[in-house]
PDB file of C-alpha atoms and ligand atoms in Angstrom:
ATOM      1  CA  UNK R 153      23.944  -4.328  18.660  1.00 37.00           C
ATOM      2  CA  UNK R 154      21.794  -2.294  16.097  1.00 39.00           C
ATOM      3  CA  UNK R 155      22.405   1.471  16.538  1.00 38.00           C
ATOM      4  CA  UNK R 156      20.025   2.425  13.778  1.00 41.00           C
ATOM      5  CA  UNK R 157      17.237   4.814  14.979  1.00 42.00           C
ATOM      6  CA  UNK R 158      14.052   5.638  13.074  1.00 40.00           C
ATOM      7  CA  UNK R 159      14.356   9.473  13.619  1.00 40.00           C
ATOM      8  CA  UNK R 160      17.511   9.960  12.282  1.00 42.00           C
ATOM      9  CA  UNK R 161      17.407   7.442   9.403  1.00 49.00           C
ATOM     10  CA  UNK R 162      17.513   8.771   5.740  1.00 47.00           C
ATOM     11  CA  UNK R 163      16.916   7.248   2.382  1.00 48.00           C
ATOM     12  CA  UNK R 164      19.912   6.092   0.530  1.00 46.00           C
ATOM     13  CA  UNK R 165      18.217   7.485  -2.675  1.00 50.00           C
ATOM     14  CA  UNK R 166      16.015  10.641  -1.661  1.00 48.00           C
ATOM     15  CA  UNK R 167      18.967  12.818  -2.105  1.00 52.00           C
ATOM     16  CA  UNK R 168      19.141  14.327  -5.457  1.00 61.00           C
ATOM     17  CA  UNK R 169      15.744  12.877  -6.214  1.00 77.00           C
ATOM     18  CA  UNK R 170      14.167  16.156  -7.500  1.00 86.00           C
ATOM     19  CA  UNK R 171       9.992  14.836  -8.021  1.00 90.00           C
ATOM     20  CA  UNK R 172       7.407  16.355  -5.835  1.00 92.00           C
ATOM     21  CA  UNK R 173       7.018  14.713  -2.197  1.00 94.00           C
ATOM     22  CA  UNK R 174       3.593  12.497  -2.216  1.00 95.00           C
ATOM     23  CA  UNK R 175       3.773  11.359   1.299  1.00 96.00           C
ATOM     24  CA  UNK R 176       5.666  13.162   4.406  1.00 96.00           C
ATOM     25  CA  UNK R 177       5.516  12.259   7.498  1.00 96.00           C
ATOM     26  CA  UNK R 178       7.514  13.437  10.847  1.00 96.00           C
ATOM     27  CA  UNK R 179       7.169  11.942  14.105  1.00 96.00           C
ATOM     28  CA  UNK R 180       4.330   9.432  13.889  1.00 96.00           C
ATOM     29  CA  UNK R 181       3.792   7.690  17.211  1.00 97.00           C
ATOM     30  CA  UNK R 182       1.096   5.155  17.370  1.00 97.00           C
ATOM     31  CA  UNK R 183       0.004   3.403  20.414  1.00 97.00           C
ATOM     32  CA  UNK R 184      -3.145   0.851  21.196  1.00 95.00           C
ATOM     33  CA  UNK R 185      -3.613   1.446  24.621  1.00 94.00           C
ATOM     34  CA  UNK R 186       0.077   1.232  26.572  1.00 94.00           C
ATOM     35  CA  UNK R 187       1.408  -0.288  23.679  1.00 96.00           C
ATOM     36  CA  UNK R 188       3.362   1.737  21.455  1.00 97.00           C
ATOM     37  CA  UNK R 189       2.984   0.204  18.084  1.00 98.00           C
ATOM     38  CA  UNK R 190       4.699   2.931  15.582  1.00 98.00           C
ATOM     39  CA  UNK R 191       7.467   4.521  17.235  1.00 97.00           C
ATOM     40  CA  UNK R 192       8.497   8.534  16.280  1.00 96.00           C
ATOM     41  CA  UNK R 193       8.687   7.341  12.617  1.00 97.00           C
ATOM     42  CA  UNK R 194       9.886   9.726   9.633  1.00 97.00           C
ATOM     43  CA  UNK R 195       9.564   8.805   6.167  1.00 97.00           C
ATOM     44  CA  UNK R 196       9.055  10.522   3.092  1.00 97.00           C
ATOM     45  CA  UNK R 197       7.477   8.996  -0.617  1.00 97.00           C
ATOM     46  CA  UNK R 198       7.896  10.956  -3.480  1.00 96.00           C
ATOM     47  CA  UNK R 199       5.655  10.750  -6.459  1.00 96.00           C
ATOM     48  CA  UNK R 200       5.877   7.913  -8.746  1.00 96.00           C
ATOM     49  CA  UNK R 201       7.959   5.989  -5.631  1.00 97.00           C
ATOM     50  CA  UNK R 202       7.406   2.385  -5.496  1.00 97.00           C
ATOM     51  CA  UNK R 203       8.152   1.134  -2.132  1.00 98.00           C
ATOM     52  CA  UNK R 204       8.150  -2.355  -0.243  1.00 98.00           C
ATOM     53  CA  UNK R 205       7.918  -2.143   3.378  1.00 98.00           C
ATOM     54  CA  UNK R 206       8.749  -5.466   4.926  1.00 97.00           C
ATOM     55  CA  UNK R 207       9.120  -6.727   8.367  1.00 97.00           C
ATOM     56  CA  UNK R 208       8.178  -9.615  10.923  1.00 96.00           C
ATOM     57  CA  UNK R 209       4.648  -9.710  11.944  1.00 96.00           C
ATOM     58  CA  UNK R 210       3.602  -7.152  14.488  1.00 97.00           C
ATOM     59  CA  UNK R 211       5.927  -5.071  13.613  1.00 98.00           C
ATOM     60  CA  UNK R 212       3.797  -2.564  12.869  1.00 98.00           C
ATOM     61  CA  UNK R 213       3.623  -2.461   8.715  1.00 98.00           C
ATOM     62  CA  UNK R 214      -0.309  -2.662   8.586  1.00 98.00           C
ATOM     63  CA  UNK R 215      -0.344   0.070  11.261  1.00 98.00           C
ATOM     64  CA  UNK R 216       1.624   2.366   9.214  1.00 97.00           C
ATOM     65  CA  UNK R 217      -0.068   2.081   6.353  1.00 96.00           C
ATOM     66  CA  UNK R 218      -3.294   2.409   7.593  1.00 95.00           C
ATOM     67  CA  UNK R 219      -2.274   5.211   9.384  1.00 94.00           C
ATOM     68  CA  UNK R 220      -1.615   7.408   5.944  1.00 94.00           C
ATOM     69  CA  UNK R 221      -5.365   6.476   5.039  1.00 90.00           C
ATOM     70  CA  UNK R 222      -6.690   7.820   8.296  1.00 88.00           C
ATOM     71  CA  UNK R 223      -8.095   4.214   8.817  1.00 90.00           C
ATOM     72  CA  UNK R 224      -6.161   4.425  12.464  1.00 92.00           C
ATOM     73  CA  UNK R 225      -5.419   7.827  14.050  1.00 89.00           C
ATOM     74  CA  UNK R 226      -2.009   8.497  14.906  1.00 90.00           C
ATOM     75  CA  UNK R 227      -0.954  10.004  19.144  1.00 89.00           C
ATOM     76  CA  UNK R 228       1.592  11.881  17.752  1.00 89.00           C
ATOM     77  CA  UNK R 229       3.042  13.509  14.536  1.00 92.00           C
ATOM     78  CA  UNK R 230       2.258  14.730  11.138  1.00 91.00           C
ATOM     79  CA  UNK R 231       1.237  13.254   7.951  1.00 92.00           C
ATOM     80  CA  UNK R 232       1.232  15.457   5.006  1.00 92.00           C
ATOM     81  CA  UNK R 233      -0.076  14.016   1.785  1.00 92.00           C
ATOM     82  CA  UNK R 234       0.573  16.061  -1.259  1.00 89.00           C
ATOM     83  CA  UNK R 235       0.944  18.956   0.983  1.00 82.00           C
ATOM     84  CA  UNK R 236      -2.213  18.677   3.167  1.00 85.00           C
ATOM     85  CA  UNK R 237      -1.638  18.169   6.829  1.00 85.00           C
ATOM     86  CA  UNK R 238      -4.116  15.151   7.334  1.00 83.00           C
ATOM     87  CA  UNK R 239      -4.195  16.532  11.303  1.00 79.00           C
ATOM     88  CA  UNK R 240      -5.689  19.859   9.805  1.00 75.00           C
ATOM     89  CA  UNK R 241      -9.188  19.545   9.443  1.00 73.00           C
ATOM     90  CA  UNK R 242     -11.835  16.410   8.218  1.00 78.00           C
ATOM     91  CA  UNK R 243     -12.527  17.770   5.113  1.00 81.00           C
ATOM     92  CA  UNK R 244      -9.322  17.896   3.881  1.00 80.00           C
ATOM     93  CA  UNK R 245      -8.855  14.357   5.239  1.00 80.00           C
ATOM     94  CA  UNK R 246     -11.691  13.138   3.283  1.00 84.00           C
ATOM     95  CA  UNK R 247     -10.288  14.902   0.075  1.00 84.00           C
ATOM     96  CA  UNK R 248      -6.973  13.184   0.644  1.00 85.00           C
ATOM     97  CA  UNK R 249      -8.066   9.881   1.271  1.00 86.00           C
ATOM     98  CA  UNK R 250      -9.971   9.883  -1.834  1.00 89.00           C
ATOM     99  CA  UNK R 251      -6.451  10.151  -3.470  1.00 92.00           C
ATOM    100  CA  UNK R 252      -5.529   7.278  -1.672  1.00 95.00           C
ATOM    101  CA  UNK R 253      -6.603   3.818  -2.724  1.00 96.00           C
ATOM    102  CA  UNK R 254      -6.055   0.542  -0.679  1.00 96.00           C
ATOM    103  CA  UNK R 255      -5.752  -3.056  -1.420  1.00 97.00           C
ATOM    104  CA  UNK R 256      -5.861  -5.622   1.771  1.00 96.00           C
ATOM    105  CA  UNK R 257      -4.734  -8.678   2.288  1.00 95.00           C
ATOM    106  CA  UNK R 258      -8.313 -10.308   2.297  1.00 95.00           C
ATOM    107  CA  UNK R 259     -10.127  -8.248  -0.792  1.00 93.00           C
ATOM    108  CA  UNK R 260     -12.805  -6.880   1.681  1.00 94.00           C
ATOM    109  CA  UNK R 261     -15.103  -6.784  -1.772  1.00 97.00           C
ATOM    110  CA  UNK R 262     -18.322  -6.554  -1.083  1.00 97.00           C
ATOM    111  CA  UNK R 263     -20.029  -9.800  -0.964  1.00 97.00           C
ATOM    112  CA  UNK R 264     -23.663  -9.025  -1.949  1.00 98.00           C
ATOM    113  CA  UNK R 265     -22.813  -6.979  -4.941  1.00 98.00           C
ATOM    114  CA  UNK R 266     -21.833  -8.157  -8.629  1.00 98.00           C
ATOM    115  CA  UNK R 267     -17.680  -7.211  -9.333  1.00 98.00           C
ATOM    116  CA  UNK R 268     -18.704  -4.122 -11.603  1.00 98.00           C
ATOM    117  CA  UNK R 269     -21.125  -2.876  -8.570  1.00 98.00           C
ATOM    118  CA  UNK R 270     -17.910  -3.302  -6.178  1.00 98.00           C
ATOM    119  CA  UNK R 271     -16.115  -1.074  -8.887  1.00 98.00           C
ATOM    120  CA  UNK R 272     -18.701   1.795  -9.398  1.00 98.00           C
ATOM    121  CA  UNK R 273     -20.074   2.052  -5.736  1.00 97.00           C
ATOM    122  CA  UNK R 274     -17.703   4.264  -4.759  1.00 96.00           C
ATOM    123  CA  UNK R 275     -17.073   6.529  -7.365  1.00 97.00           C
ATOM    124  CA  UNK R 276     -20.694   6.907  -7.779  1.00 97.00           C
ATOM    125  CA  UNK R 277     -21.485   7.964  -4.253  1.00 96.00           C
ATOM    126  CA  UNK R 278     -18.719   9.699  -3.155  1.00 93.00           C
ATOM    127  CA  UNK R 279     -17.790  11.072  -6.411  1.00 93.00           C
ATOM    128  CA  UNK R 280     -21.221  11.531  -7.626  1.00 96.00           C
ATOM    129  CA  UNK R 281     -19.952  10.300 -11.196  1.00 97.00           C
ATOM    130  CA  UNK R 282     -22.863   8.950 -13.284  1.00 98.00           C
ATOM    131  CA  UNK R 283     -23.607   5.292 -13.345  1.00 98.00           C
ATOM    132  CA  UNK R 284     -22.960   5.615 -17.469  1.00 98.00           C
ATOM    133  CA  UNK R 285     -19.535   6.804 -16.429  1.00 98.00           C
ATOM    134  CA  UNK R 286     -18.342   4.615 -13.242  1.00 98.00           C
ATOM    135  CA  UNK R 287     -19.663   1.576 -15.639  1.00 98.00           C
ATOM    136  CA  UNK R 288     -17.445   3.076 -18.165  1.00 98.00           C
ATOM    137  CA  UNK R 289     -14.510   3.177 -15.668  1.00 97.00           C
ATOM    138  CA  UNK R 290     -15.256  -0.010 -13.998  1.00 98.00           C
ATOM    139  CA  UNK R 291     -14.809  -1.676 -17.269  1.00 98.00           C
ATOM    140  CA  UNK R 292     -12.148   0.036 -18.571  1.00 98.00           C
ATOM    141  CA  UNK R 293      -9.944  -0.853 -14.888  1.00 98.00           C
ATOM    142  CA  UNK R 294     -11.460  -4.626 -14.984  1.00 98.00           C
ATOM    143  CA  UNK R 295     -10.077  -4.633 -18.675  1.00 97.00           C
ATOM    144  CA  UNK R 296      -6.539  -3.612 -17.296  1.00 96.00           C
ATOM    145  CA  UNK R 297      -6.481  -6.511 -14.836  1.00 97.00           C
ATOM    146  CA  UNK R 298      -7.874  -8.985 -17.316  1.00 96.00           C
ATOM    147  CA  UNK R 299     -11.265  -9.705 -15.349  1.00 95.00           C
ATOM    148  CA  UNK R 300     -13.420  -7.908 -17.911  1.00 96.00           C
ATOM    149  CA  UNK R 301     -15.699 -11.129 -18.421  1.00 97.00           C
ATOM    150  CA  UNK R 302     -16.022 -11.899 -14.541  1.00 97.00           C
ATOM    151  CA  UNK R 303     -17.710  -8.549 -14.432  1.00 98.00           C
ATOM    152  CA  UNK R 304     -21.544  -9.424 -13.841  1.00 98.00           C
ATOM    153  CA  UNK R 305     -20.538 -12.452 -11.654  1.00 98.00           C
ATOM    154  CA  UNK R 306     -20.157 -12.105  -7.328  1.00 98.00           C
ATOM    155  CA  UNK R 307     -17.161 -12.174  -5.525  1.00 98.00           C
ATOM    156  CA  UNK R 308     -17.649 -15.469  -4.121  1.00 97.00           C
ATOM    157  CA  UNK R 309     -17.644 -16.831  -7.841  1.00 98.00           C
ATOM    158  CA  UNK R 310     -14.009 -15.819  -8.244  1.00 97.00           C
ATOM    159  CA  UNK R 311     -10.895 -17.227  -7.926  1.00 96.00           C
ATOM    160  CA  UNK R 312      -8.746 -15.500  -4.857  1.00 97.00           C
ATOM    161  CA  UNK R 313      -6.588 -13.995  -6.969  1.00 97.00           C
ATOM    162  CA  UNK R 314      -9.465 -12.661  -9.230  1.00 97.00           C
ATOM    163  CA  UNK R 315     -11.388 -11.581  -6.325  1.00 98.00           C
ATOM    164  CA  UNK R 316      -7.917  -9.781  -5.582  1.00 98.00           C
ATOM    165  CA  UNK R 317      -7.454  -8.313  -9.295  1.00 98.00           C
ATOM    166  CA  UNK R 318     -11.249  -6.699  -8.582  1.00 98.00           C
ATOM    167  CA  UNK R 319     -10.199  -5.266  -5.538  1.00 98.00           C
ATOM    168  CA  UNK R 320      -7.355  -3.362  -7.498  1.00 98.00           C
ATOM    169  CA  UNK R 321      -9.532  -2.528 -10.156  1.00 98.00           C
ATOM    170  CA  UNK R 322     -12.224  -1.238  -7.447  1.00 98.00           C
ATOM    171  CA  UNK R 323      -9.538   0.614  -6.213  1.00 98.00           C
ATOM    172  CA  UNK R 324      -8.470   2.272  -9.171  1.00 98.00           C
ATOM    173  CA  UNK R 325     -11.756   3.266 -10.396  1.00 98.00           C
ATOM    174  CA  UNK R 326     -11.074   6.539  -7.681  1.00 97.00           C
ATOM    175  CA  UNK R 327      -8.495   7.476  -9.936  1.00 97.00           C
ATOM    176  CA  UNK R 328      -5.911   7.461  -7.147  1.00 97.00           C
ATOM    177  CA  UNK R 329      -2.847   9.284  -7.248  1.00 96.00           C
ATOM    178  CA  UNK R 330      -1.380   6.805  -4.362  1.00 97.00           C
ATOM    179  CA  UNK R 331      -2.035   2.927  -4.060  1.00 98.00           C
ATOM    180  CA  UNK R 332      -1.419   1.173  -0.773  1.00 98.00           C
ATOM    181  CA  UNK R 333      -1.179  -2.393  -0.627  1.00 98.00           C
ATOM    182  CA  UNK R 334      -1.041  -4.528   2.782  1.00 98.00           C
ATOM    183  CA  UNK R 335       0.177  -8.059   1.801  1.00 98.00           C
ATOM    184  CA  UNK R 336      -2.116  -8.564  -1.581  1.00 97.00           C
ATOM    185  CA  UNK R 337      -0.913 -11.696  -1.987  1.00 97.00           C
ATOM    186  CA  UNK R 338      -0.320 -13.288   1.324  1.00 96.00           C
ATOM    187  CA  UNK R 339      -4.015 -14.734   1.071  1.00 95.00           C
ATOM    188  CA  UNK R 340      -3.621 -16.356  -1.851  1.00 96.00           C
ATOM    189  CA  UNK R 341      -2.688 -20.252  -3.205  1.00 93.00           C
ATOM    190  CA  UNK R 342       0.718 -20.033  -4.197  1.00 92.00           C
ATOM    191  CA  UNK R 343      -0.567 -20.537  -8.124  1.00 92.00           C
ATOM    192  CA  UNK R 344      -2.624 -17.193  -8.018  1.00 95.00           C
ATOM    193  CA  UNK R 345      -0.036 -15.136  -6.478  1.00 96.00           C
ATOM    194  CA  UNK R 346       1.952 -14.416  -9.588  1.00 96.00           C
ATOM    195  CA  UNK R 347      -1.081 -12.729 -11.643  1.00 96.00           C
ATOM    196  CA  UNK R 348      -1.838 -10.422  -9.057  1.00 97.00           C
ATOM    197  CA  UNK R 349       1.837  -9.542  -8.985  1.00 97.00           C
ATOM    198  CA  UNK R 350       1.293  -9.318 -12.402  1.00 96.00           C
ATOM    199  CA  UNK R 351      -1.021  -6.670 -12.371  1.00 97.00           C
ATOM    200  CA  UNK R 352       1.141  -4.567  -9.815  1.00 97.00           C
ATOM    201  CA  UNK R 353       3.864  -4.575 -11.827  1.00 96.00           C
ATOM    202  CA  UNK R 354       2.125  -3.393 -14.678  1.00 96.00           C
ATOM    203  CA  UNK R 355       0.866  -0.549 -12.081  1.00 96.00           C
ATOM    204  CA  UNK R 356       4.060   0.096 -11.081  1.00 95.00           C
ATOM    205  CA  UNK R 357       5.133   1.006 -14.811  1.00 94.00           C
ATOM    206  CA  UNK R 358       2.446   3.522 -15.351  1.00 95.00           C
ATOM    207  CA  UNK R 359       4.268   5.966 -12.467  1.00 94.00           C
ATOM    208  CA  UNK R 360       1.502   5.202 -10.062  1.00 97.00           C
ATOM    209  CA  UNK R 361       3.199   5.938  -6.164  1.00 97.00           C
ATOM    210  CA  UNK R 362       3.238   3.043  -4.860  1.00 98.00           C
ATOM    211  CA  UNK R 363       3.416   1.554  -0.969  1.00 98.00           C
ATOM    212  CA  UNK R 364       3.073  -2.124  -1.063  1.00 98.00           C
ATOM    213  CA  UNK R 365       3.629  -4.018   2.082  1.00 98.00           C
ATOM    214  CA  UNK R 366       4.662  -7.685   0.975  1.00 97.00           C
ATOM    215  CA  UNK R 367       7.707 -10.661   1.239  1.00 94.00           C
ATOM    216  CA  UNK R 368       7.508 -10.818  -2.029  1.00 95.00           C
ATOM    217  CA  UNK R 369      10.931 -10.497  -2.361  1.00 94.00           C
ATOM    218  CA  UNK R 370      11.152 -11.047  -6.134  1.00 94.00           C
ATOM    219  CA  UNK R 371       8.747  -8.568  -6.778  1.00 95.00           C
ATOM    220  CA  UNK R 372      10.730  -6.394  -4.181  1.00 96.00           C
ATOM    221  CA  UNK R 373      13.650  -6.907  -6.564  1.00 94.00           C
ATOM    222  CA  UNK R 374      12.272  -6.377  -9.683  1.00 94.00           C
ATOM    223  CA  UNK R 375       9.927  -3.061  -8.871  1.00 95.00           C
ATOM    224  CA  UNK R 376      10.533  -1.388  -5.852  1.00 97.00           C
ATOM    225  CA  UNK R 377      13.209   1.545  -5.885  1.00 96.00           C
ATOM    226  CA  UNK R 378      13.321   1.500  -1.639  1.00 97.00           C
ATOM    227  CA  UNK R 379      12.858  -1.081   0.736  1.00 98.00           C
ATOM    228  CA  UNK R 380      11.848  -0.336   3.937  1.00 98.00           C
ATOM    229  CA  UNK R 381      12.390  -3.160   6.766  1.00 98.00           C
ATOM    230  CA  UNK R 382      10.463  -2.252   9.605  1.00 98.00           C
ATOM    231  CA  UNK R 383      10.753  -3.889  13.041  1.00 97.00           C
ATOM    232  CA  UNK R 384       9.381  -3.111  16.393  1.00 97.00           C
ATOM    233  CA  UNK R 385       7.887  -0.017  14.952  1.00 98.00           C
ATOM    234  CA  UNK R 386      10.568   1.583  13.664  1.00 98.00           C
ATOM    235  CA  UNK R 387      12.267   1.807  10.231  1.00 98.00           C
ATOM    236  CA  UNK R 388      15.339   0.036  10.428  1.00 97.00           C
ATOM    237  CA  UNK R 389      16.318  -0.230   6.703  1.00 97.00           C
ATOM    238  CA  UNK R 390      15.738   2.407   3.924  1.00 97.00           C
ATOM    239  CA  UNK R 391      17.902   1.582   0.898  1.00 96.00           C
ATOM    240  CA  UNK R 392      17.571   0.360  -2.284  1.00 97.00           C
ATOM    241  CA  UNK R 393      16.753  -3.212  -2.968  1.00 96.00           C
ATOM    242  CA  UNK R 394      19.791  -4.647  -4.198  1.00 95.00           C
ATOM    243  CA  UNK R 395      21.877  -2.744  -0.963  1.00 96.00           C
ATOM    244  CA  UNK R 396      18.834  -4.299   1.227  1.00 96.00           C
ATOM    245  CA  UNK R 397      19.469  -8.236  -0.357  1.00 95.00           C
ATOM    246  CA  UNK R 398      23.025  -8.345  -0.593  1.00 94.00           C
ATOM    247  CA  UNK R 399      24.332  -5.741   2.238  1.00 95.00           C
ATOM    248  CA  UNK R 400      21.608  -4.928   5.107  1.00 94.00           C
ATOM    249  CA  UNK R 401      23.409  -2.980   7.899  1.00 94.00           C
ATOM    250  CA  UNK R 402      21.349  -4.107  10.726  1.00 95.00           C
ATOM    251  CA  UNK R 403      21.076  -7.826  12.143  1.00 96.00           C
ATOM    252  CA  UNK R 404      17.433  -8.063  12.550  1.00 95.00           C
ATOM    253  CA  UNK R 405      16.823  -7.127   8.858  1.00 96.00           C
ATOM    254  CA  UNK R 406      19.730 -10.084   8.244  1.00 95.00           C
ATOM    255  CA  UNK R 407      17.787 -12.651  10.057  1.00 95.00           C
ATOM    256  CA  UNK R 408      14.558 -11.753   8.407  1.00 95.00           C
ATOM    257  CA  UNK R 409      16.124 -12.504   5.182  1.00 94.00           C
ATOM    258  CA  UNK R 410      17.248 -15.314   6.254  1.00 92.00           C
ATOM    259  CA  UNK R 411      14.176 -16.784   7.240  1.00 91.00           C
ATOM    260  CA  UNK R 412      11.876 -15.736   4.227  1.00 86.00           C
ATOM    261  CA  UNK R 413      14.578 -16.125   1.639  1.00 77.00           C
TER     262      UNK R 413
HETATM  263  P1  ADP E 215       2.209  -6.032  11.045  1.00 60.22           P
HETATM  264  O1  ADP E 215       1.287  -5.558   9.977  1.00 60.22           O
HETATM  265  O2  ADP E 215       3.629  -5.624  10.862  1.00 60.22           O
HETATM  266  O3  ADP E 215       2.105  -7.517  11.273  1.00 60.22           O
HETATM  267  P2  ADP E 215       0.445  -4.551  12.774  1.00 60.22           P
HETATM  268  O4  ADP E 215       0.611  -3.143  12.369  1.00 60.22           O
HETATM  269  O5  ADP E 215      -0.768  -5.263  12.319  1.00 60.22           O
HETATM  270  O6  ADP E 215       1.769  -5.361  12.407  1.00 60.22           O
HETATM  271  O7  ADP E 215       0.450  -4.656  14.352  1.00 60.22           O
HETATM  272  C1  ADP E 215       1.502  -4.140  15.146  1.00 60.22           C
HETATM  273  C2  ADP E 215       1.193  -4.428  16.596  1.00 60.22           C
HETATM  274  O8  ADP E 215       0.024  -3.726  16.991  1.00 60.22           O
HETATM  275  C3  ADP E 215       0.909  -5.891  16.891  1.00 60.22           C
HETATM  276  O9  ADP E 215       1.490  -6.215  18.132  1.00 60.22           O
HETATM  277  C4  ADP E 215      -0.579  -5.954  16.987  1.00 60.22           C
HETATM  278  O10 ADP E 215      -0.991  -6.979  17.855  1.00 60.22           O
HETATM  279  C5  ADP E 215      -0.936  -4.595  17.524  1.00 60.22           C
HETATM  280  N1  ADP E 215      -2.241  -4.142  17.044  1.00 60.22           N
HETATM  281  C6  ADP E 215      -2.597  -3.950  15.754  1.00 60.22           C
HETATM  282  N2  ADP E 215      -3.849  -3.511  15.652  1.00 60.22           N
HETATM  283  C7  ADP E 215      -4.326  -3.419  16.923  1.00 60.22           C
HETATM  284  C8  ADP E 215      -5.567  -3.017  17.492  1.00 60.22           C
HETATM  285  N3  ADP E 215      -6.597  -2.598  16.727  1.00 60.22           N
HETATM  286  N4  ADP E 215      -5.677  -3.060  18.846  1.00 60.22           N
HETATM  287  C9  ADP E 215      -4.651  -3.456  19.617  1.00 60.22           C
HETATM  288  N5  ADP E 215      -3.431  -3.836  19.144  1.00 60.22           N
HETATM  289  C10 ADP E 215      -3.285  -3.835  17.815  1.00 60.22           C
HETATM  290 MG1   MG E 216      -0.013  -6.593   8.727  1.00 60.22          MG
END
């Protein structure tokens, strides 16, 4: 029997962990319709955190995530993000999310425009940044994920995985301070997954906060600082990686493993 409860569980690692808090939430409940999805969850992200949330499918990872970007609404409980209280008002919603960039699972680039149009659409007209500039930018970020010569070309021209680089790229080009991924790679052929991870982990070293829900376990390993195992909307695991792989408390996060490893 698991007794582990996602309002009173704590990081392993938060304590003594002195950088700024990017992301703190208290209490989020989450239903669709009778069906409570997220339930009364607590977590906190500190700046330059790189977390993997992981858990079996409906368990409510996607919800979670798309919660801190306002793309669902939450029934219950706070998010703050870098201090703001997302439950406050719009406008400082908007600001927020602007700090937030996303990555999905299926690119969701836009299929009529050229990759360097995905990459300056947004920081043109919600930023108001000059096309000279977001051009600059958009290069600059396609240059980082090594899909600098696909730039005048159209989504549907591109591999997965470079359609997926773009999408990072696009992302970036807001100058995010926090990234959220929902399974980047999960889309991809198996031969493409490795040069998105690629690009993630080179993300990961420049202190970006990171969120990345994936079963990439090896990347889990080699980046992430927490692992969160999430199932039936709660957080049942918050611990480093290395305690998560070799010592999870509860049984649910040891038959996951067992299945994906
Ligand atoms: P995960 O990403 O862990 O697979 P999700 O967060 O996508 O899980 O979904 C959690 C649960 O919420 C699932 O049972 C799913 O069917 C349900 N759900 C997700 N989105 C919606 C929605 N828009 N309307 C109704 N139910 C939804
Ligand atoms: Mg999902």
């Amino acid at each position: 029997m698991n007794t582990s409860n996602a309002s009173t569980h704590q990081s392993q690692i938060s304590i003594n962990d002195s950088r700024n808090v990017a992301i703190n939430i208290s209490g989020l409940n989450k239903s669709y319709g009778d069906y409570q999805v997220l339930k009364n969850i607590d977590l906190q992200v500190k700046e330059g955190e790189r977390i993997v949330l992981c858990g079996p499918s409906g368990s409510g990872k996607s919800t979670l995530i798309r919660c801190i970007n306002q793309l669902e609404v939450a029934q219950g409980g706070h998010i703050f993000v870098h201090d703001t209280d997302l439950a406050l008002s719009s406008k400082a919603a908007d600001n927020v999310r602007r700090e937030i960039g996303m990555v999905f699972q299926h690119f969701n680039l836009f299929p009529h425009m050229s990759v360097l149009d995905n990459c300056t659409l947004a920081p043109m007209s919600v930023k108001g940044v000059s096309r000279k500039e977001a051009e600059e930018l958009a290069r600059h970020y396609l240059k980082k994920v090594g899909i600098e010569s696909q730039a005048n070309k159209y989504p549907i021209q591109l591999s997965g995985g470079q359609q997926q680089r773009v999408a990072i790229a696009r992302a970036l080009c807001m100058k995010p301070k926090i990234m959220l991924f929902d399974e980047p790679t999960s889309a991809l052929d198996p031969e493409m997954v490795a040069e998105v991870l690629d690009v993630l982990v080179k993300l990961a070293d420049t202190g970006m906060t990171m969120l990345c829900v994936t079963h990439e376990m090896g990347f889990a390993r080699q980046v992430a600082e927490r692992v969160l195992f999430l199932d039936g909307g709660q957080i049942i695991e918050d611990c480093p990686p290395e305690t998560f792989f070799n010592s999870p408390k509860s049984d649910r996060a040891k038959n996951f493993l067992a299945q994906i490893l």
